[in-house]
Amino acid sequence: MSGPRYHRPKRQDQRLVAFECQSCGWVSYPERKRTCKGCSAAPAEYEEVQLQERGEIKTFVVQHYLPDDIETPQPVAIVDVPQVGDGEPARIYGLLAESELDELEVGREVEARFRELFDDGDRPINSFKFAVPRGEK
Amino acid sequence: MRDAYVVGAGMIDFGELYDQSFDDLLEAAYLNLLEDVDKGVEPSDIDAGWYGTIDFANEGSSGASVAHATGLFEKPITRVENACATGSDAFRNASLAVRAGEVDLALVIGAEKMLDDTAGLIQGAAVERLWRGRGVTMPAFFGMRATRHMEVYGTTKAQIAEVSVKNHENGTKYPHAHQQFECTVEDVQDSPTVSYPLNLYDCCPVTDGACAVLLAGEDVAHEYTDEPVRHAGWGLSSDTFQRGDDLALSNFPASRHASSRAYERSGYGPDDVDVAEVHDCFSITELITYEDLGFCGDGEGGEFIESGAPRLDGHTPVNPSGGLLSKGHPIGATGVAQIAEIYEQLRDEAGDVQVDDPEVGLQHNIGIGRNATGAVSCVNVFDRG
Amino acid sequence: MVAVVVIAGCGGYVPLYRIDREAIAEQHGGRGSGESAVPGRDENHVTMAVEAAELAVERAAVDELDAVVSASITDPFAEHGIAAHVAYRLGATGEVRTADFRASGRAGTDALAFARDFVRARDGTVLVVAADVLPVEPGHDDEPYAGAGAGAAVLVPDAEEPAATITAVGEATTGFVERHRLHDGVATGGDGRFEREAGFGPAVSAAIERSGVDDPDRAVVAAHDARMASGAVEDASHESTFGSVGYAGAASYYLDLAHCLEEADAGESVVAVAYGPGGADAVALETGTTADVGLTVAEQLDSKEYVTYAKHLEYRERTEYTGVTVA
């Protein structure tokens, strides 16, 4: 395990900074890219955008068999995370925390929650998971 | 450019082959292939080899491993890895070389030793890279398509289970299949949840296996058999859900791109396909593949399986071999074994799973890479030449 | 020099999970009442601190922070800290002071007093945040009361609608240190009566007296022993989360303070005391208005899921990862 791997994307991982292609509007997260998955521009021009601390579930599963260090049942979703302001959302995987199968559905709004994802030796690597809003629990 | 023909296939019984090493699997498939060629073949006639494996067993398996297992030294042997499309892409590469006229006779061999260390199947989800599939196992990746398909199209869990029921029934009639049992929709739904909405019987087993086929240029094919099977068209494509296309949440655009190219190259369309071996790593994968290959319209996969169309006696038989669901999915071997089955089908040699006089066959894989966000699909189309 | 310092916003964070103290009594005998907060398996000091800090900053409606100060008595790291991680998450990097206070239940007020002095000296904006997860030893007397949580406050020289105004801080260092705990261990407390008479009583009464508070409407008294704390301030309504959260170290002070300010009407007088090894501090406050943003402590206390005794133990342990690296 090495420090640079987690240092490089730290702004994305901890501050939800993303990158918007200036020719097609596609949003890259967390990769800071110079080519575009949306329009294949190369080089593409990107500008930083800020993602909101919430998202919408596009689809999901609830997993029952995972490595021991990931608690089960563990829901995982594909989540659209909107930008602050106008523009396309980033479409990413999101691990769901504190969320049960019967609380989940396609289209459901989830909150981004700062959580420990794993560790780098002794040091926790913290970033975002998603959860059904605490106020609804 | 000349056409490439399949002139032989060597399949081994897939299963939990604890008594066979990686080398043993390769050797067995190779020997079965040599024996299968109608008019015989001398190893010295083989000009080159393409080897498909993801090297799940982590043995550093390269082209040289095939030379060691078969004795085919001093020949160019290339290892190909392309996720679940590994075997079919190895075949595609071999075919391109044959078509180009650089190679007259090409060995395509795929093998995977899945059971020497099964921990990797689950442990892969412990990937220590944020946003690139941590916590996403294979059942999760495909299961997400099921959730979305059910939401968008009203597909039911019972319809998805029907795929598993069909393929297990076929598998009991196919001697090389790993799982030899039939099950009902209730059995599927009562089996343990692996990754909601998929249950255990919605998932293919963990299986060792190998398979080899022989490809020849059209001018030499008849030296080996009077009934060669023509490689009529191919397509290979990649995609990721991250691009933002909603279709990628319920289906696989990569399968659509790959099959469109294969249809275009072969001159056939989905209605011309008489038999198909498609990628059913999970029941849902086959259901959405019906749509992606154009066997039915978008969202009609559930009705398609319910109608009986993909059954052995249906309009478009799919996975007569039992598919990955009952045959098993030794990744590097999978695509090659599907091609071997199409070869048998188009020669009317498929025994209890023979469909009625097929003229055109299709083989399809859809897979994901280690980062679990993208998909790659390979489609090959065959005819009787 | 700034004369008055206000709390522009504050907020608490209580994890979703709880252990019913009865469930602990069932394992080890005795009786239990109330419950204690259990952190999620994927929560740590920094993530909990961030939850509280974000709420406090949002309520305070401040744009920039000049200092981030943390308090924790259970942060597992000897070097690593909490403040710098919270500062990064909140975008407070660059010319920003950080400090991590620890080693006594009084760390919460150590941090608050430092923050107040910083604001007065430099006319800046300071975030104070506390997070703790008390370790447990199965069967130990403290097990039912081992809590977890976080709390935060943003201090500024002035605000249009502050959550509270700090009118004075009374300090009482006595040097009385009975309760002690090694890293990764549980605390040794000694004789409770002795502590109350020789430690808690003299320190708390001196601190309150020095704060100049007279007959407050509400009191917050954070200490590891709830019985000792209750009734420490005569005739005041004691605001405490101990019965629902347990003892959450330095975080208890901020949780209780946030709870108090959320519940109080504007214009009430409050004394907020923290006691720990070495002494006590009493902060005198006049309440203002807490912005109606996010979840109150009371709402978070209601939003809960009970875990089994086994999970209560497991969740407090550090997760052992067996990851796969991707080249």
Short mmCIF file of C-alpha atoms in Angstrom, two decimals, chain B residues 100-341:
data_model
loop_
_atom_site.label_atom_id
_atom_site.label_comp_id
_atom_site.label_asym_id
_atom_site.label_seq_id
_atom_site.Cartn_x
_atom_site.Cartn_y
_atom_site.Cartn_z
CA ALA B 100 -5.18 -12.79 -43.44
CA GLY B 101 -3.43 -15.82 -44.86
CA GLU B 102 -0.56 -15.70 -42.37
CA VAL B 103 -1.65 -18.91 -40.69
CA ASP B 104 -3.21 -21.98 -42.33
CA LEU B 105 -4.05 -23.98 -39.24
CA ALA B 106 -4.55 -22.36 -35.86
CA LEU B 107 -5.09 -23.89 -32.46
CA VAL B 108 -7.45 -22.00 -30.14
CA ILE B 109 -7.37 -23.28 -26.62
CA GLY B 110 -9.02 -21.91 -23.53
CA ALA B 111 -8.64 -23.11 -19.98
CA GLU B 112 -9.29 -22.01 -16.45
CA LYS B 113 -8.46 -23.57 -13.12
CA MET B 114 -11.09 -21.93 -10.94
CA LEU B 115 -11.08 -24.26 -7.96
CA ASP B 116 -7.47 -24.24 -6.78
CA ASP B 117 -8.21 -21.03 -4.92
CA THR B 118 -11.87 -20.07 -4.77
CA ALA B 119 -11.23 -17.29 -2.27
CA GLY B 120 -10.40 -14.94 -5.13
CA LEU B 121 -13.96 -14.93 -6.41
CA ILE B 122 -15.23 -13.15 -3.34
CA GLN B 123 -11.99 -11.51 -2.26
CA GLY B 124 -11.86 -9.50 -5.47
CA ALA B 125 -14.62 -7.35 -4.02
CA ALA B 126 -12.23 -6.17 -1.31
CA VAL B 127 -10.50 -4.05 -3.92
CA GLU B 128 -8.81 -1.15 -2.17
CA ARG B 129 -9.65 1.48 -4.68
CA LEU B 130 -12.53 3.80 -4.06
CA TRP B 131 -15.33 3.96 -6.60
CA ARG B 132 -13.90 1.16 -8.71
CA GLY B 133 -15.91 -1.73 -7.49
CA ARG B 134 -15.14 -2.11 -3.82
CA GLY B 135 -17.92 -4.31 -2.50
CA VAL B 136 -19.11 -5.17 -6.02
CA THR B 137 -19.00 -8.88 -6.75
CA MET B 138 -19.99 -10.46 -10.06
CA PRO B 139 -23.50 -11.26 -8.77
CA ALA B 140 -23.81 -7.60 -7.79
CA PHE B 141 -22.72 -6.30 -11.18
CA PHE B 142 -25.26 -8.44 -13.01
CA GLY B 143 -27.86 -8.29 -10.27
CA MET B 144 -28.04 -4.53 -10.66
CA ARG B 145 -29.28 -5.10 -14.22
CA ALA B 146 -31.97 -7.37 -12.83
CA THR B 147 -33.21 -4.77 -10.34
CA ARG B 148 -33.33 -2.14 -13.04
CA HIS B 149 -34.96 -4.43 -15.61
CA MET B 150 -37.66 -5.38 -13.12
CA GLU B 151 -38.24 -1.71 -12.32
CA VAL B 152 -38.29 -0.39 -15.88
CA TYR B 153 -39.95 -3.27 -17.72
CA GLY B 154 -41.87 -5.09 -15.02
CA THR B 155 -39.84 -8.25 -15.52
CA THR B 156 -40.47 -10.70 -12.69
CA LYS B 157 -38.13 -12.80 -10.61
CA ALA B 158 -40.05 -15.85 -11.84
CA GLN B 159 -39.32 -14.98 -15.47
CA ILE B 160 -35.65 -14.58 -14.64
CA ALA B 161 -35.71 -17.93 -12.84
CA GLU B 162 -37.21 -19.57 -15.95
CA VAL B 163 -33.88 -19.09 -17.70
CA SER B 164 -32.17 -21.14 -15.03
CA VAL B 165 -34.87 -23.81 -15.22
CA LYS B 166 -34.44 -24.12 -19.00
CA ASN B 167 -30.66 -24.26 -18.89
CA HIS B 168 -30.52 -26.80 -16.10
CA GLU B 169 -32.91 -28.99 -18.04
CA ASN B 170 -30.68 -28.74 -21.11
CA GLY B 171 -27.59 -29.40 -18.99
CA THR B 172 -28.89 -32.80 -17.92
CA LYS B 173 -28.85 -33.78 -21.60
CA TYR B 174 -25.37 -32.44 -22.31
CA PRO B 175 -22.65 -34.82 -21.15
CA HIS B 176 -19.93 -32.23 -20.53
CA ALA B 177 -22.05 -30.04 -18.23
CA HIS B 178 -20.88 -29.61 -14.64
CA GLN B 179 -24.30 -29.45 -12.96
CA GLN B 180 -26.52 -32.35 -13.89
CA PHE B 181 -29.82 -31.62 -12.20
CA GLU B 182 -33.14 -30.09 -13.05
CA CYS B 183 -34.82 -27.41 -10.99
CA THR B 184 -38.11 -25.56 -10.86
CA VAL B 185 -38.87 -21.86 -10.59
CA GLU B 186 -39.68 -22.51 -6.92
CA ASP B 187 -36.30 -24.20 -6.41
CA VAL B 188 -34.59 -21.15 -7.83
CA GLN B 189 -36.59 -18.77 -5.69
CA ASP B 190 -36.13 -20.87 -2.56
CA SER B 191 -32.38 -21.14 -2.99
CA PRO B 192 -30.30 -18.80 -0.80
CA THR B 193 -30.06 -15.13 -1.74
CA VAL B 194 -26.61 -14.44 -3.10
CA SER B 195 -27.12 -10.83 -4.05
CA TYR B 196 -30.70 -9.60 -4.08
CA PRO B 197 -32.45 -10.06 -6.48
CA LEU B 198 -30.33 -13.08 -7.50
CA ASN B 199 -30.51 -16.41 -5.72
CA LEU B 200 -28.01 -19.25 -5.79
CA TYR B 201 -29.59 -21.03 -8.77
CA ASP B 202 -29.56 -17.77 -10.70
CA CYS B 203 -25.76 -18.01 -10.61
CA CYS B 204 -23.41 -20.24 -12.58
CA PRO B 205 -21.27 -22.65 -10.58
CA VAL B 206 -17.53 -22.39 -10.02
CA THR B 207 -16.03 -24.83 -12.49
CA ASP B 208 -12.72 -26.03 -13.90
CA GLY B 209 -12.54 -26.69 -17.61
CA ALA B 210 -10.78 -26.44 -20.92
CA CYS B 211 -11.69 -26.62 -24.58
CA ALA B 212 -9.82 -26.43 -27.86
CA VAL B 213 -10.87 -25.82 -31.43
CA LEU B 214 -8.97 -25.87 -34.68
CA LEU B 215 -9.30 -23.15 -37.32
CA ALA B 216 -8.25 -23.60 -40.92
CA GLY B 217 -8.11 -21.39 -44.01
CA GLU B 218 -10.83 -22.14 -46.57
CA ASP B 219 -8.29 -23.56 -49.04
CA VAL B 220 -7.05 -26.17 -46.56
CA ALA B 221 -10.15 -26.81 -44.41
CA HIS B 222 -11.27 -29.79 -46.49
CA GLU B 223 -7.99 -31.58 -45.74
CA TYR B 224 -9.35 -32.01 -42.22
CA THR B 225 -13.09 -32.45 -42.60
CA ASP B 226 -15.82 -32.48 -45.20
CA GLU B 227 -18.12 -30.57 -42.86
CA PRO B 228 -16.23 -27.49 -41.74
CA VAL B 229 -18.11 -24.68 -40.04
CA ARG B 230 -17.49 -21.17 -41.35
CA HIS B 231 -16.67 -18.25 -39.09
CA ALA B 232 -19.07 -15.89 -40.78
CA GLY B 233 -18.79 -12.75 -38.67
CA TRP B 234 -17.58 -11.24 -35.43
CA GLY B 235 -17.86 -8.19 -33.22
CA LEU B 236 -16.02 -7.03 -30.15
CA SER B 237 -16.99 -4.02 -28.09
CA SER B 238 -16.53 -2.31 -24.74
CA ASP B 239 -18.76 -0.04 -22.70
CA THR B 240 -19.29 1.23 -19.17
CA PHE B 241 -22.38 2.33 -17.28
CA GLN B 242 -20.41 5.41 -16.25
CA ARG B 243 -20.94 6.90 -19.70
CA GLY B 244 -24.46 7.75 -18.57
CA ASP B 245 -26.62 5.79 -21.01
CA ASP B 246 -29.63 4.52 -19.02
CA LEU B 247 -29.73 1.44 -21.25
CA ALA B 248 -26.45 0.35 -19.65
CA LEU B 249 -28.25 0.09 -16.30
CA SER B 250 -30.61 -2.64 -17.50
CA ASN B 251 -28.80 -4.10 -20.53
CA PHE B 252 -25.40 -4.27 -22.14
CA PRO B 253 -24.82 -1.81 -24.97
CA ALA B 254 -21.52 -3.63 -25.57
CA SER B 255 -23.47 -6.75 -26.58
CA ARG B 256 -25.54 -4.64 -28.97
CA HIS B 257 -22.47 -3.08 -30.60
CA ALA B 258 -20.70 -6.42 -30.87
CA SER B 259 -23.70 -8.28 -32.30
CA SER B 260 -24.52 -5.50 -34.76
CA ARG B 261 -21.00 -5.73 -36.15
CA ALA B 262 -21.17 -9.54 -36.25
CA TYR B 263 -24.52 -9.47 -38.05
CA GLU B 264 -23.24 -6.85 -40.47
CA ARG B 265 -20.08 -8.81 -41.28
CA SER B 266 -21.90 -12.12 -41.68
CA GLY B 267 -24.87 -10.75 -43.56
CA TYR B 268 -27.22 -12.46 -41.14
CA GLY B 269 -29.66 -10.91 -38.70
CA PRO B 270 -31.15 -12.07 -35.43
CA ASP B 271 -34.02 -13.81 -37.25
CA ASP B 272 -31.53 -15.95 -39.13
CA VAL B 273 -29.98 -17.40 -35.97
CA ASP B 274 -31.06 -21.03 -35.56
CA VAL B 275 -29.07 -21.78 -32.43
CA ALA B 276 -27.20 -19.61 -29.95
CA GLU B 277 -24.76 -20.16 -27.12
CA VAL B 278 -24.92 -16.98 -25.06
CA HIS B 279 -23.38 -15.74 -21.85
CA ASP B 280 -25.61 -16.78 -18.96
CA CYS B 281 -23.20 -16.31 -16.06
CA PHE B 282 -26.43 -15.37 -14.30
CA SER B 283 -30.00 -16.03 -15.36
CA ILE B 284 -30.64 -12.31 -15.83
CA THR B 285 -27.66 -12.05 -18.19
CA GLU B 286 -29.30 -14.41 -20.67
CA LEU B 287 -32.67 -12.69 -20.35
CA ILE B 288 -31.28 -9.27 -21.25
CA THR B 289 -29.04 -10.81 -23.90
CA TYR B 290 -32.18 -11.94 -25.79
CA GLU B 291 -32.88 -8.23 -26.17
CA ASP B 292 -29.29 -7.15 -26.80
CA LEU B 293 -28.90 -9.70 -29.62
CA GLY B 294 -32.23 -8.68 -31.12
CA PHE B 295 -34.02 -12.01 -30.52
CA CYS B 296 -36.82 -9.92 -29.03
CA GLY B 297 -37.56 -6.24 -28.42
CA ASP B 298 -36.38 -4.12 -25.49
CA GLY B 299 -38.05 -5.14 -22.28
CA GLU B 300 -39.50 -8.30 -23.86
CA GLY B 301 -36.90 -10.73 -22.48
CA GLY B 302 -39.28 -11.92 -19.78
CA GLU B 303 -42.03 -12.69 -22.27
CA PHE B 304 -39.51 -14.28 -24.62
CA ILE B 305 -38.45 -16.91 -22.07
CA GLU B 306 -42.07 -17.42 -20.99
CA SER B 307 -43.07 -18.05 -24.60
CA GLY B 308 -40.67 -20.98 -24.79
CA ALA B 309 -38.85 -19.48 -27.78
CA PRO B 310 -35.34 -20.13 -26.42
CA ARG B 311 -36.08 -23.76 -25.44
CA LEU B 312 -34.53 -26.64 -27.38
CA ASP B 313 -37.71 -27.00 -29.44
CA GLY B 314 -38.42 -23.27 -29.60
CA HIS B 315 -38.06 -20.72 -32.36
CA THR B 316 -34.55 -19.64 -31.32
CA PRO B 317 -32.94 -22.27 -29.10
CA VAL B 318 -30.53 -20.61 -26.67
CA ASN B 319 -27.90 -22.49 -24.71
CA PRO B 320 -28.76 -26.07 -25.66
CA SER B 321 -25.56 -27.10 -23.85
CA GLY B 322 -27.07 -25.90 -20.58
CA GLY B 323 -25.19 -22.66 -20.75
CA LEU B 324 -22.82 -21.42 -18.11
CA LEU B 325 -25.58 -21.98 -15.55
CA SER B 326 -25.26 -25.73 -15.71
CA LYS B 327 -22.15 -26.32 -17.82
CA GLY B 328 -20.05 -24.01 -15.67
CA HIS B 329 -17.89 -20.99 -16.40
CA PRO B 330 -14.17 -21.72 -16.47
CA ILE B 331 -13.57 -18.25 -17.84
CA GLY B 332 -10.86 -18.77 -20.46
CA ALA B 333 -12.52 -21.97 -21.67
CA THR B 334 -16.07 -20.64 -21.75
CA GLY B 335 -16.11 -18.91 -25.12
CA VAL B 336 -14.14 -21.70 -26.80
CA ALA B 337 -16.56 -24.30 -25.42
CA GLN B 338 -19.52 -22.30 -26.74
CA ILE B 339 -17.89 -22.30 -30.18
CA ALA B 340 -17.26 -26.05 -29.91
CA GLU B 341 -20.95 -26.51 -29.16
#
